[in-house]
């Protein structure tokens, strides 16, 4: 454990502390990740323990190295600790990193925790250790997209008049109430930690909250009967509140969960324990705490399965809830599908995923400018156009102004180039950093989530994200990261992250074109390789130079 320290605020404005905007942009992205994280004082960003850097001394050394870094040099970061700087070349990444990767046989939660306790490793999440986190706004479109698709798939086009029960209002789960209300539904969100509820209220992600289940039910029932959207946070433990709802005869239309169930030690508070009692037990008897968490998850999942049997649409939101329940003896836990396979995979086949950009100047006008550009360029796509309009109305910025939009192969490159030209022309106040979540076509192999149930059975093949990272280095991205699962996710995934900065220079233009095209292009070829016709069609339509027989041989 490191000494807690005063929270960081990302620098705004035109003043450079580094030797160029590429380095300055990465430094601001690091600062922004800490600023918008859940527990800035100990560098924890989201997902219970995903960290931005190993510890505060590492953070300081990374920041100092970025200040002195020249173009043509590359800093190496290992699990949040800076290791060294090497001369590489002008188009090489400024930063490469590998975080929480363990050799297969040792990739267990126990081994990870042992290393973590000795200060040898952190979990980087998808976007924490590689400085790509932008607060709950980073996940809100994906969450909206998921719930809107649930409405389209199961409820005749909308969630209006539907009750959605979920839990967890943390860094990512906190996007749920806003996303559900944006999709028209009535959200009942169970959260055990009052500070998280307060934070979602303050940032405009949650409309109402109460500690009374009766009051919460009255509010959501009224909204359901009027067909009006609402989001309600109720203080309580999911492992207690969900069974209580079932006992009262409530069957929601949709049920999911975003507690950090993937991590039994710090992510899921067992039933019957206050937050303080859980913290005390974590110190005194971690094994017992984990056993209690597992037992609580089993009860939680049994309620979800009962509701599913009664007609509720149930899905796992990628937090390993099913795997934990299965390990606790819930034999049919995997009857619950995962959201990615059901609602997101078709988008991945077209290279569409959570693309985002950050105004490193700190000026909201820069994002307004890019919003207009997106509407102009892609306004013909109703999903994109509706999203940008909804986001402008409902999503408040956290930290540096940023926007997410699920753009696909080709569209990301077009936008990147257009924005780089705008930076060059002085139409915006500063550079724009482009990045994406690892939850993307090319970014991840996670057999219980993004790559579950692939038609060719290649769910656990981790070559793809590694190739993605290599290719993004070759293309000249500013930062490239290879991440593995840590904590409860140890052994469950391999992923890759990328950031590329539009600083208005011709060199940035070259890098943006290469990186944004290859990043999504390889994702499309990955899904073509798995056998998806949509991906084959996308590869052909985009003129990707595929060497795969199923793409090249039977071309129409
Ligand atoms: P977080 O740790 O910031 O938040 C988890 C929240 O759950 C906390 O606020 C915690 O107080 C609450 N909680 C824990 N136990 C509880 C219980 N028994 N009852 C009620 N509340 C409880 O995590 P996060 O960043 O919000 O992510 C949540 C989970 O979702 C993680 O497992 C993450 O990996 C997963 N996930 C999310 C997405 C997405 O697209 N949003 C995708 C993949 C995975």
Coordinates of C-alpha atoms and ligand atoms in Angstrom, one line a residue:
X1 CA 0.0 0.0 0.0
X2 CA 1.3 3.5 -0.8
X3 CA 0.7 6.7 1.0
X4 CA -2.7 8.3 0.0
X5 CA -2.2 11.7 -1.7
X6 CA -4.1 14.7 -2.8
X7 CA -6.2 14.1 -5.9
X8 CA -4.8 15.2 -9.3
X9 CA -6.5 17.6 -11.8
X10 CA -5.6 17.4 -15.4
X11 CA -3.9 20.5 -16.8
X12 CA -6.1 22.5 -19.1
X13 CA -5.1 25.4 -21.5
X14 CA -2.3 26.1 -24.0
X15 CA 0.7 25.8 -21.7
X16 CA 3.0 22.9 -22.4
X17 CA 5.0 21.2 -19.7
X18 CA 6.4 18.7 -22.1
X19 CA 8.6 18.9 -25.2
X20 CA 5.6 18.6 -27.5
X21 CA 1.9 18.2 -27.7
X22 CA 2.1 14.4 -28.2
X23 CA 3.8 14.0 -24.8
X24 CA 1.7 16.7 -23.1
X25 CA -1.5 15.0 -24.3
X26 CA -0.5 11.7 -22.8
X27 CA 0.4 13.4 -19.5
X28 CA -3.0 15.1 -19.4
X29 CA -4.7 11.7 -20.2
X30 CA -2.8 10.2 -17.2
X31 CA -3.9 13.1 -15.0
X32 CA -7.5 12.9 -16.3
X33 CA -7.7 9.2 -15.6
X34 CA -6.8 9.8 -11.9
X35 CA -9.1 12.9 -11.8
X36 CA -12.1 11.1 -13.0
X37 CA -11.4 7.8 -11.2
X38 CA -13.4 6.4 -8.3
X39 CA -10.7 6.7 -5.6
X40 CA -8.1 9.2 -6.8
X41 CA -6.2 9.3 -3.5
X42 CA -5.0 5.7 -4.0
X43 CA -4.9 5.8 -7.8
X44 CA -7.9 3.3 -8.1
X45 CA -9.9 4.3 -11.2
X46 CA -12.8 1.8 -11.5
X47 CA -13.7 -1.9 -11.4
X48 CA -12.9 -2.3 -7.7
X49 CA -9.1 -2.1 -8.1
X50 CA -8.1 -1.1 -11.6
X51 CA -5.2 1.4 -11.1
X52 CA -3.7 4.3 -13.2
X53 CA -0.1 3.6 -11.9
X54 CA 1.7 1.2 -9.5
X55 CA 1.9 3.7 -6.7
X56 CA 2.5 7.5 -6.2
X57 CA 6.3 7.3 -6.7
X58 CA 5.7 5.5 -10.0
X59 CA 3.1 8.1 -11.0
X60 CA 5.6 10.9 -10.3
X61 CA 8.4 9.2 -12.2
X62 CA 6.1 8.6 -15.2
X63 CA 5.0 12.3 -15.2
X64 CA 8.6 13.5 -14.9
X65 CA 9.7 11.2 -17.8
X66 CA 6.8 12.4 -20.0
X67 CA 8.0 16.0 -19.4
X68 CA 11.5 15.2 -20.6
X69 CA 10.6 12.7 -23.4
X70 CA 11.7 13.6 -26.9
X71 CA 9.9 12.5 -30.1
X72 CA 11.9 9.6 -31.2
X73 CA 12.1 8.1 -27.8
X74 CA 9.9 5.4 -26.2
X75 CA 9.1 5.0 -22.5
X76 CA 8.5 1.4 -21.3
X77 CA 5.9 1.0 -18.4
X78 CA 5.4 -2.4 -16.7
X79 CA 2.3 -2.8 -14.7
X80 CA 2.1 0.9 -13.8
X81 CA 5.8 1.3 -13.1
X82 CA 8.2 3.2 -15.5
X83 CA 11.2 1.0 -16.5
X84 CA 13.2 3.0 -19.0
X85 CA 13.4 5.1 -22.1
X86 CA 14.8 4.0 -25.4
X87 CA 15.7 5.7 -28.7
X88 CA 13.4 4.4 -31.3
X89 CA 12.2 6.6 -34.1
X90 CA 10.0 9.6 -34.9
X91 CA 6.9 7.6 -35.7
X92 CA 7.4 5.1 -32.9
X93 CA 5.0 5.1 -29.9
X94 CA 6.1 7.5 -27.1
X95 CA 4.9 4.9 -24.5
X96 CA 4.5 1.2 -24.6
X97 CA 3.2 -0.8 -21.7
X98 CA 2.3 -4.2 -20.5
X99 CA 0.0 -4.5 -17.5
X100 CA -1.2 -7.5 -15.4
X101 CA 0.0 -10.2 -17.8
X102 CA 0.8 -13.5 -16.1
X103 CA 2.1 -16.7 -17.7
X104 CA -0.9 -18.9 -18.3
X105 CA -0.4 -21.5 -15.6
X106 CA 0.1 -18.7 -13.0
X107 CA -2.7 -16.5 -14.1
X108 CA -4.9 -17.0 -11.0
X109 CA -6.4 -14.5 -8.6
X110 CA -4.4 -15.9 -5.7
X111 CA -1.1 -15.5 -7.6
X112 CA -2.0 -12.0 -8.7
X113 CA -2.9 -10.9 -5.1
X114 CA 0.4 -12.4 -3.8
X115 CA 2.3 -10.3 -6.4
X116 CA 0.1 -7.2 -5.7
X117 CA 0.8 -7.4 -2.0
X118 CA 4.5 -7.4 -2.7
X119 CA 4.1 -4.3 -5.0
X120 CA 5.1 -6.3 -8.1
X121 CA 1.9 -5.9 -10.1
X122 CA -1.4 -4.0 -10.5
X123 CA -4.5 -4.7 -12.4
X124 CA -4.9 -2.1 -15.2
X125 CA -8.5 -2.7 -16.1
X126 CA -9.1 -1.9 -19.8
X127 CA -8.6 1.9 -19.5
X128 CA -7.0 2.7 -16.2
X129 CA -3.3 1.8 -16.4
X130 CA -3.1 3.0 -20.0
X131 CA -4.6 6.4 -19.1
X132 CA -7.7 6.2 -21.3
X133 CA -10.4 6.4 -18.7
X134 CA -12.8 9.4 -19.1
X135 CA -15.3 8.7 -16.3
X136 CA -18.7 7.1 -16.6
X137 CA -19.2 9.0 -19.8
X138 CA -16.8 6.6 -21.5
X139 CA -19.2 3.7 -21.1
X140 CA -22.5 5.5 -21.3
X141 CA -23.0 5.1 -25.0
X142 CA -22.2 1.3 -24.9
X143 CA -24.6 0.9 -22.0
X144 CA -27.3 3.0 -23.8
X145 CA -26.7 1.0 -27.0
X146 CA -27.1 -2.3 -25.0
X147 CA -30.3 -1.2 -23.3
X148 CA -31.8 0.4 -26.5
X149 CA -31.1 -2.9 -28.3
X150 CA -32.8 -4.8 -25.5
X151 CA -35.8 -2.6 -26.1
X152 CA -35.7 -3.2 -29.9
X153 CA -35.1 -6.9 -29.6
X154 CA -37.6 -7.9 -26.9
X155 CA -40.1 -5.1 -26.3
X156 CA -41.2 -3.8 -29.7
X157 CA -38.6 -1.1 -30.0
X158 CA -38.5 0.7 -26.7
X159 CA -38.0 0.2 -22.9
X160 CA -40.9 2.6 -22.2
X161 CA -43.1 1.1 -19.5
X162 CA -40.5 -1.5 -18.6
X163 CA -38.9 -2.1 -15.2
X164 CA -35.1 -2.8 -15.3
X165 CA -33.5 -4.1 -12.1
X166 CA -29.7 -3.9 -11.7
X167 CA -27.0 -3.3 -9.1
X168 CA -23.7 -1.5 -8.9
X169 CA -23.3 2.3 -9.4
X170 CA -19.5 2.4 -9.6
X171 CA -17.2 3.8 -12.4
X172 CA -18.9 1.8 -15.2
X173 CA -22.1 0.6 -13.6
X174 CA -22.9 4.2 -12.8
X175 CA -23.7 4.8 -16.4
X176 CA -26.6 2.3 -16.1
X177 CA -29.3 4.7 -14.7
X178 CA -28.7 7.4 -17.2
X179 CA -28.5 4.9 -20.1
X180 CA -31.7 3.1 -19.1
X181 CA -33.6 6.4 -18.7
X182 CA -32.2 7.6 -22.1
X183 CA -33.6 4.4 -23.6
X184 CA -37.0 5.1 -22.0
X185 CA -37.0 2.6 -19.2
X186 CA -37.5 2.7 -15.4
X187 CA -34.3 1.8 -13.7
X188 CA -34.1 0.4 -10.1
X189 CA -30.4 0.3 -9.2
X190 CA -29.3 -1.3 -6.0
X191 CA -26.0 0.0 -4.5
X192 CA -24.5 -0.8 -1.2
X193 CA -22.2 2.3 -0.9
X194 CA -23.9 5.6 -0.2
X195 CA -20.9 7.6 -1.5
X196 CA -21.4 6.0 -5.0
X197 CA -25.0 6.9 -5.0
X198 CA -24.2 10.5 -4.1
X199 CA -21.5 10.7 -6.8
X200 CA -24.0 9.5 -9.5
X201 CA -26.5 12.1 -8.3
X202 CA -23.9 14.8 -8.3
X203 CA -22.7 14.0 -11.9
X204 CA -26.3 13.8 -13.2
X205 CA -26.3 10.0 -13.9
X206 CA -29.0 9.2 -11.3
X207 CA -32.3 11.1 -10.8
X208 CA -33.5 9.9 -7.4
X209 CA -32.3 7.9 -4.5
X210 CA -33.7 6.5 -1.3
X211 CA -32.8 4.0 1.4
X212 CA -36.4 2.7 1.4
X213 CA -37.3 -0.1 -0.9
X214 CA -41.0 0.8 -0.6
X215 CA -40.3 4.3 -1.8
X216 CA -38.1 3.1 -4.6
X217 CA -40.7 0.6 -5.7
X218 CA -43.4 3.3 -5.6
X219 CA -41.4 5.6 -7.8
X220 CA -40.5 3.0 -10.4
X221 CA -44.0 1.6 -10.5
X222 CA -45.5 5.0 -11.1
X223 CA -43.0 5.6 -14.0
X224 CA -43.8 2.2 -15.5
X225 CA -47.5 2.8 -15.4
X226 CA -47.1 6.2 -17.1
X227 CA -44.5 4.9 -19.6
X228 CA -42.1 7.5 -18.4
X229 CA -38.3 7.1 -17.9
X230 CA -36.9 7.3 -14.4
X231 CA -33.7 6.2 -12.6
X232 CA -33.8 5.3 -8.9
X233 CA -30.9 4.3 -6.8
X234 CA -31.8 2.3 -3.7
X235 CA -29.3 1.8 -0.9
X236 CA -28.9 -1.9 -0.1
X237 CA -27.2 -5.1 -0.9
X238 CA -28.1 -6.8 -4.2
X239 CA -27.9 -10.2 -2.5
X240 CA -30.6 -9.1 -0.1
X241 CA -32.7 -6.7 -2.1
X242 CA -33.2 -8.9 -5.2
X243 CA -34.5 -11.9 -3.2
X244 CA -36.7 -9.5 -1.2
X245 CA -38.2 -8.1 -4.5
X246 CA -38.8 -11.7 -5.6
X247 CA -40.5 -12.5 -2.3
X248 CA -42.8 -9.5 -2.8
X249 CA -43.8 -11.0 -6.2
X250 CA -41.9 -8.4 -8.3
X251 CA -40.7 -9.8 -11.7
X252 CA -38.7 -7.2 -13.6
X253 CA -38.8 -7.0 -17.4
X254 CA -35.1 -6.9 -17.6
X255 CA -32.4 -7.9 -15.0
X256 CA -28.6 -7.5 -15.1
X257 CA -25.8 -6.5 -12.7
X258 CA -22.7 -4.4 -12.5
X259 CA -21.3 -5.0 -9.1
X260 CA -17.6 -5.8 -9.3
X261 CA -18.5 -9.5 -8.8
X262 CA -15.4 -10.4 -10.7
X263 CA -13.4 -9.6 -7.6
X264 CA -14.5 -11.5 -4.5
X265 CA -12.0 -9.8 -2.3
X266 CA -12.7 -6.1 -2.9
X267 CA -15.5 -6.1 -5.5
X268 CA -18.6 -7.7 -4.0
X269 CA -20.0 -6.9 -0.5
X270 CA -21.5 -10.1 0.9
X271 CA -25.1 -10.1 2.2
X272 CA -25.5 -9.2 5.9
X273 CA -22.3 -7.1 6.2
X274 CA -22.0 -3.4 6.3
X275 CA -19.3 -1.7 4.3
X276 CA -17.2 -1.3 7.5
X277 CA -17.7 -4.9 8.6
X278 CA -16.7 -6.1 5.1
X279 CA -13.6 -4.0 5.2
X280 CA -12.7 -5.3 8.7
X281 CA -13.2 -9.0 7.6
X282 CA -11.1 -8.3 4.4
X283 CA -8.2 -7.5 6.7
X284 CA -8.8 -10.1 9.4
X285 CA -9.9 -13.1 7.3
X286 CA -9.8 -12.6 3.5
X287 CA -10.6 -16.2 2.8
X288 CA -13.8 -16.0 4.8
X289 CA -14.8 -12.8 3.1
X290 CA -14.4 -14.4 -0.3
X291 CA -16.4 -17.4 0.7
X292 CA -19.2 -15.2 1.9
X293 CA -19.1 -13.2 -1.3
X294 CA -19.3 -16.3 -3.3
X295 CA -22.3 -17.6 -1.3
X296 CA -24.0 -14.3 -1.7
X297 CA -23.4 -14.2 -5.5
X298 CA -24.9 -17.7 -5.6
X299 CA -28.2 -16.4 -4.0
X300 CA -28.1 -13.3 -6.2
X301 CA -27.8 -15.4 -9.4
X302 CA -30.5 -17.9 -8.3
X303 CA -32.9 -15.0 -8.1
X304 CA -31.9 -13.8 -11.6
X305 CA -32.5 -17.4 -12.9
X306 CA -35.9 -17.6 -11.2
X307 CA -36.9 -14.3 -12.8
X308 CA -35.5 -15.5 -16.2
X309 CA -37.7 -18.6 -15.8
X310 CA -40.7 -16.3 -15.3
X311 CA -40.0 -14.4 -18.5
X312 CA -37.6 -11.7 -17.5
X313 CA -34.9 -10.8 -20.0
X314 CA -31.7 -11.6 -18.1
X315 CA -28.1 -11.0 -19.2
X316 CA -24.7 -10.8 -17.5
X317 CA -22.9 -7.4 -17.9
X318 CA -19.5 -8.9 -18.2
X319 CA -18.6 -8.9 -14.5
X320 CA -18.0 -12.7 -14.3
X321 CA -21.1 -13.1 -12.1
X322 CA -22.0 -16.4 -13.8
X323 CA -18.5 -17.9 -13.4
X324 CA -18.5 -16.9 -9.7
X325 CA -21.9 -18.4 -9.2
X326 CA -21.0 -21.6 -11.1
X327 CA -17.9 -22.0 -8.9
X328 CA -20.3 -21.6 -5.9
X329 CA -22.4 -24.5 -7.2
X330 CA -25.1 -22.8 -9.3
X331 CA -25.1 -25.4 -12.1
X332 CA -27.2 -23.5 -14.6
X333 CA -25.6 -20.0 -14.1
X334 CA -24.5 -20.0 -17.7
X335 CA -28.2 -20.1 -18.8
X336 CA -27.9 -16.4 -18.5
X337 CA -26.4 -15.0 -21.7
X338 CA -23.7 -12.3 -21.8
X339 CA -24.5 -8.9 -23.2
X340 CA -21.7 -8.8 -25.7
X341 CA -22.6 -12.0 -27.6
X342 CA -26.3 -11.0 -27.8
X343 CA -26.2 -7.3 -28.4
X344 CA -22.7 -6.1 -29.3
X345 CA -21.2 -8.8 -31.5
X346 CA -23.0 -7.8 -34.7
X347 CA -21.4 -4.3 -34.3
X348 CA -17.9 -5.7 -33.8
X349 CA -18.3 -7.6 -37.1
X350 CA -18.5 -4.2 -38.8
X351 CA -15.7 -2.8 -36.8
X352 CA -18.1 -0.6 -34.8
X353 CA -17.1 -0.1 -31.1
X354 CA -16.5 2.4 -28.3
X355 CA -14.3 5.0 -30.1
X356 CA -13.7 8.2 -28.1
X357 CA -11.8 11.4 -28.1
X358 CA -10.6 13.9 -25.5
X359 CA -10.1 17.6 -25.9
X360 CA -6.7 17.9 -24.2
X361 CA -7.1 21.7 -24.2
X362 CA -9.9 21.3 -21.7
X363 CA -12.2 23.4 -23.9
X364 CA -15.7 22.1 -24.2
X365 CA -16.0 24.1 -27.5
X366 CA -13.5 21.6 -29.0
X367 CA -15.9 18.8 -28.3
X368 CA -18.8 20.9 -29.7
X369 CA -16.8 21.4 -32.8
X370 CA -16.2 17.6 -33.2
X371 CA -19.8 16.9 -32.4
X372 CA -20.8 19.1 -35.4
X373 CA -18.3 17.4 -37.6
X374 CA -19.7 14.0 -36.6
X375 CA -23.2 15.2 -37.4
X376 CA -22.1 16.6 -40.7
X377 CA -20.1 13.5 -41.8
X378 CA -22.2 10.7 -40.3
X379 CA -25.6 12.3 -39.8
X380 CA -27.0 9.9 -42.3
X381 CA -26.5 7.1 -39.7
X382 CA -29.5 7.5 -37.3
X383 CA -27.8 5.7 -34.5
X384 CA -24.8 8.0 -34.5
X385 CA -26.8 11.2 -35.1
X386 CA -29.3 10.3 -32.4
X387 CA -26.5 9.5 -30.0
X388 CA -24.7 12.7 -30.4
X389 CA -27.9 14.7 -29.9
X390 CA -28.8 12.7 -26.8
X391 CA -25.3 12.9 -25.4
X392 CA -25.3 16.7 -25.8
X393 CA -28.5 16.9 -23.9
X394 CA -27.9 14.4 -21.1
X395 CA -24.2 13.6 -20.6
X396 CA -22.2 16.0 -18.5
X397 CA -18.5 16.1 -19.0
X398 CA -16.3 14.7 -16.3
X399 CA -12.6 15.8 -16.3
X400 CA -11.3 16.9 -19.7
X401 CA -14.2 17.3 -22.1
X402 CA -14.6 14.1 -24.1
X403 CA -17.1 12.3 -26.3
X404 CA -17.7 8.7 -27.1
X405 CA -19.3 7.5 -30.3
X406 CA -19.5 4.0 -31.6
X407 CA -18.0 4.5 -35.0
X408 CA -16.9 1.7 -37.3
X409 CA -14.2 0.8 -39.7
X410 CA -13.4 3.7 -42.1
X411 CA -15.5 6.2 -40.2
X412 CA -13.0 6.4 -37.4
X413 CA -10.2 7.2 -39.9
X414 CA -12.3 9.8 -41.6
X415 CA -13.1 11.6 -38.4
X416 CA -9.5 11.4 -37.2
X417 CA -8.1 13.0 -40.3
X418 CA -10.8 15.7 -40.4
X419 CA -10.1 16.6 -36.8
X420 CA -6.3 16.7 -37.4
X421 CA -7.0 19.2 -40.2
X422 CA -9.1 21.2 -37.9
X423 CA -6.3 21.3 -35.3
X424 CA -3.9 22.4 -38.0
X425 CA -6.3 25.1 -39.1
X426 CA -6.7 26.4 -35.6
X427 CA -10.4 25.6 -35.6
X428 CA -10.1 24.0 -32.2
X429 CA -8.0 25.2 -29.2
X430 CA -5.8 22.2 -28.9
X431 CA -5.0 18.7 -30.0
X432 CA -7.6 15.9 -29.7
X433 CA -6.5 12.5 -28.3
X434 CA -8.3 9.5 -30.0
X435 CA -8.6 6.3 -28.1
X436 CA -11.1 3.4 -27.6
X437 CA -12.2 0.9 -24.9
X438 CA -10.5 -2.5 -25.2
X439 CA -14.0 -3.8 -25.4
X440 CA -13.8 -3.5 -29.2
X441 CA -13.5 -5.8 -32.3
X442 CA -9.7 -5.9 -32.4
X443 CA -9.0 -5.2 -28.7
X444 CA -9.7 -8.2 -26.7
X445 CA -10.0 -12.0 -26.2
X446 CA -12.3 -12.7 -23.2
X447 CA -14.1 -16.1 -23.5
X448 CA -16.8 -15.2 -21.0
X449 CA -17.5 -11.8 -22.5
X450 CA -16.5 -10.3 -25.8
X451 CA -15.5 -13.6 -27.5
X452 CA -18.0 -16.0 -25.9
X453 CA -19.6 -18.5 -28.2
X454 CA -17.7 -17.8 -31.4
X455 CA -18.9 -20.1 -34.2
X456 CA -15.4 -21.5 -34.8
X457 CA -14.7 -22.1 -31.1
X458 CA -11.7 -19.7 -31.0
X459 CA -13.1 -17.8 -27.9
X460 CA -9.9 -18.2 -25.9
X461 CA -7.3 -17.5 -28.6
X462 CA -5.3 -14.5 -27.3
X463 CA -3.3 -13.9 -30.5
X464 CA -5.7 -11.3 -31.8
X465 CA -5.2 -8.5 -29.2
X466 CA -1.5 -9.2 -29.2
X467 CA -1.4 -8.7 -33.0
X468 CA -3.6 -5.7 -32.6
X469 CA -1.0 -4.1 -30.3
X470 CA 1.9 -5.0 -32.6
X471 CA 0.1 -3.5 -35.6
X472 CA -0.7 -0.3 -33.7
X473 CA 3.0 0.1 -32.8
X474 CA 3.9 -0.4 -36.4
X475 CA 1.3 2.2 -37.4
X476 CA 2.9 4.7 -35.0
X477 CA 0.3 5.1 -32.3
X478 CA 1.4 7.4 -29.4
X479 CA 0.6 4.8 -26.7
X480 CA 0.1 1.1 -27.0
X481 CA -0.7 -1.2 -24.1
X482 CA -1.1 -5.0 -23.7
X483 CA -3.3 -5.9 -20.7
X484 CA -4.2 -9.1 -19.0
X485 CA -6.8 -9.8 -16.4
X486 CA -5.9 -9.1 -12.7
X487 CA -7.6 -9.7 -9.4
X488 CA -10.7 -11.9 -10.0
X489 CA -10.1 -11.5 -13.8
X490 CA -6.7 -13.1 -13.7
X491 CA -6.6 -15.7 -16.4
X492 CA -9.8 -14.6 -18.0
X493 CA -8.6 -12.2 -20.7
X494 CA -6.0 -10.6 -22.9
X495 CA -6.6 -7.1 -24.3
X496 CA -4.9 -4.2 -26.0
X497 CA -5.3 -0.4 -25.9
X498 CA -4.3 2.4 -28.1
X499 CA -4.1 6.2 -28.1
X500 CA -3.2 8.4 -31.0
X501 CA -3.0 12.2 -30.8
X502 CA -4.2 14.5 -33.5
X503 CA -1.8 17.5 -33.0
X504 CA -2.4 19.0 -36.5
X505 CA 0.9 17.9 -38.0
X506 CA 1.4 16.0 -41.2
X507 CA 3.1 13.2 -39.2
X508 CA 0.0 12.9 -37.0
X509 CA -2.1 12.6 -40.1
X510 CA 0.0 9.7 -41.3
X511 CA -0.2 8.0 -37.9
X512 CA -3.9 8.5 -37.5
X513 CA -4.6 7.1 -40.9
X514 CA -2.4 4.0 -40.3
X515 CA -3.5 3.3 -36.8
X516 CA -7.3 4.0 -36.9
X517 CA -7.6 2.0 -40.1
X518 CA -5.5 -1.0 -39.0
X519 CA -7.1 -1.1 -35.5
X520 CA -10.6 -1.6 -36.7
X521 CA -9.5 -3.5 -39.9
X522 CA -7.8 -6.3 -37.9
X523 CA -11.0 -6.5 -35.7
X524 CA -13.1 -7.0 -38.8
X525 CA -10.7 -9.7 -40.1
X526 CA -10.7 -11.4 -36.7
X527 CA -14.5 -11.8 -36.9
X528 CA -14.3 -12.8 -40.6
X529 CA -11.9 -15.5 -39.5
X530 CA -14.4 -16.7 -36.8
X531 CA -16.9 -17.1 -39.6
X532 CA -19.2 -14.1 -39.5
X533 CA -20.7 -13.2 -42.8
X534 CA -21.2 -9.6 -41.8
X535 CA -17.5 -9.3 -41.1
X536 CA -16.6 -10.9 -44.5
X537 CA -19.0 -8.5 -46.2
X538 CA -17.4 -5.5 -44.3
X539 CA -13.9 -6.6 -45.2
X540 CA -14.9 -6.9 -48.9
X541 CA -16.8 -3.6 -49.0
X542 CA -13.9 -1.8 -47.3
X543 CA -11.3 -3.3 -49.6
X544 CA -9.3 -4.8 -46.8
X545 CA -6.3 -6.7 -48.1
X546 CA -7.4 -10.0 -46.5
X547 CA -5.5 -13.2 -47.1
X548 CA -8.2 -15.3 -45.6
X549 CA -9.8 -17.7 -48.1
X550 CA -13.3 -17.2 -46.8
X551 CA -12.9 -13.4 -47.6
X552 CA -11.0 -13.7 -50.9
X553 CA -12.2 -16.9 -52.6
X554 CA -15.9 -16.7 -53.0
X555 CA -16.1 -12.9 -53.5
X556 CA -19.3 -12.1 -55.4
Ligands
LIG1 P1 -16.8 -0.4 -9.4 O1 -16.0 -1.3 -8.5 O2 -16.4 1.0 -9.6 O3 -18.3 -0.4 -8.9 C1 -18.9 -1.6 -8.4 C2 -20.0 -1.1 -7.5 O4 -20.8 -2.3 -7.0 C3 -19.5 -0.4 -6.3 O5 -20.1 0.9 -6.2 C4 -19.9 -1.2 -5.1 O6 -20.2 -0.5 -3.9 C5 -21.1 -2.0 -5.6 N1 -21.4 -3.2 -4.9 C6 -20.5 -4.2 -4.6 N2 -21.1 -5.2 -4.0 C7 -22.5 -4.9 -4.0 C8 -23.6 -5.6 -3.5 N3 -23.5 -6.8 -3.0 N4 -24.8 -5.0 -3.7 C9 -24.9 -3.8 -4.3 N5 -23.8 -3.1 -4.7 C10 -22.6 -3.7 -4.6 O7 -16.9 -1.2 -10.8 P2 -17.4 -0.7 -12.2 O8 -16.2 0.0 -12.9 O9 -18.7 0.0 -12.1 O10 -17.6 -2.1 -13.0 C11 -18.6 -3.0 -12.5 C12 -18.4 -4.4 -13.1 O11 -18.9 -4.4 -14.5 C13 -16.9 -4.8 -13.2 O12 -16.9 -6.2 -12.9 C14 -16.6 -4.6 -14.6 O13 -15.5 -5.3 -15.1 C15 -17.9 -5.0 -15.3 N6 -18.0 -4.6 -16.7 C16 -18.7 -3.5 -17.1 C17 -18.8 -3.3 -18.5 C18 -19.5 -2.1 -19.1 O14 -19.6 -2.1 -20.3 N7 -20.1 -1.3 -18.3 C19 -18.2 -4.1 -19.4 C20 -17.5 -5.2 -18.9 C21 -17.4 -5.4 -17.6

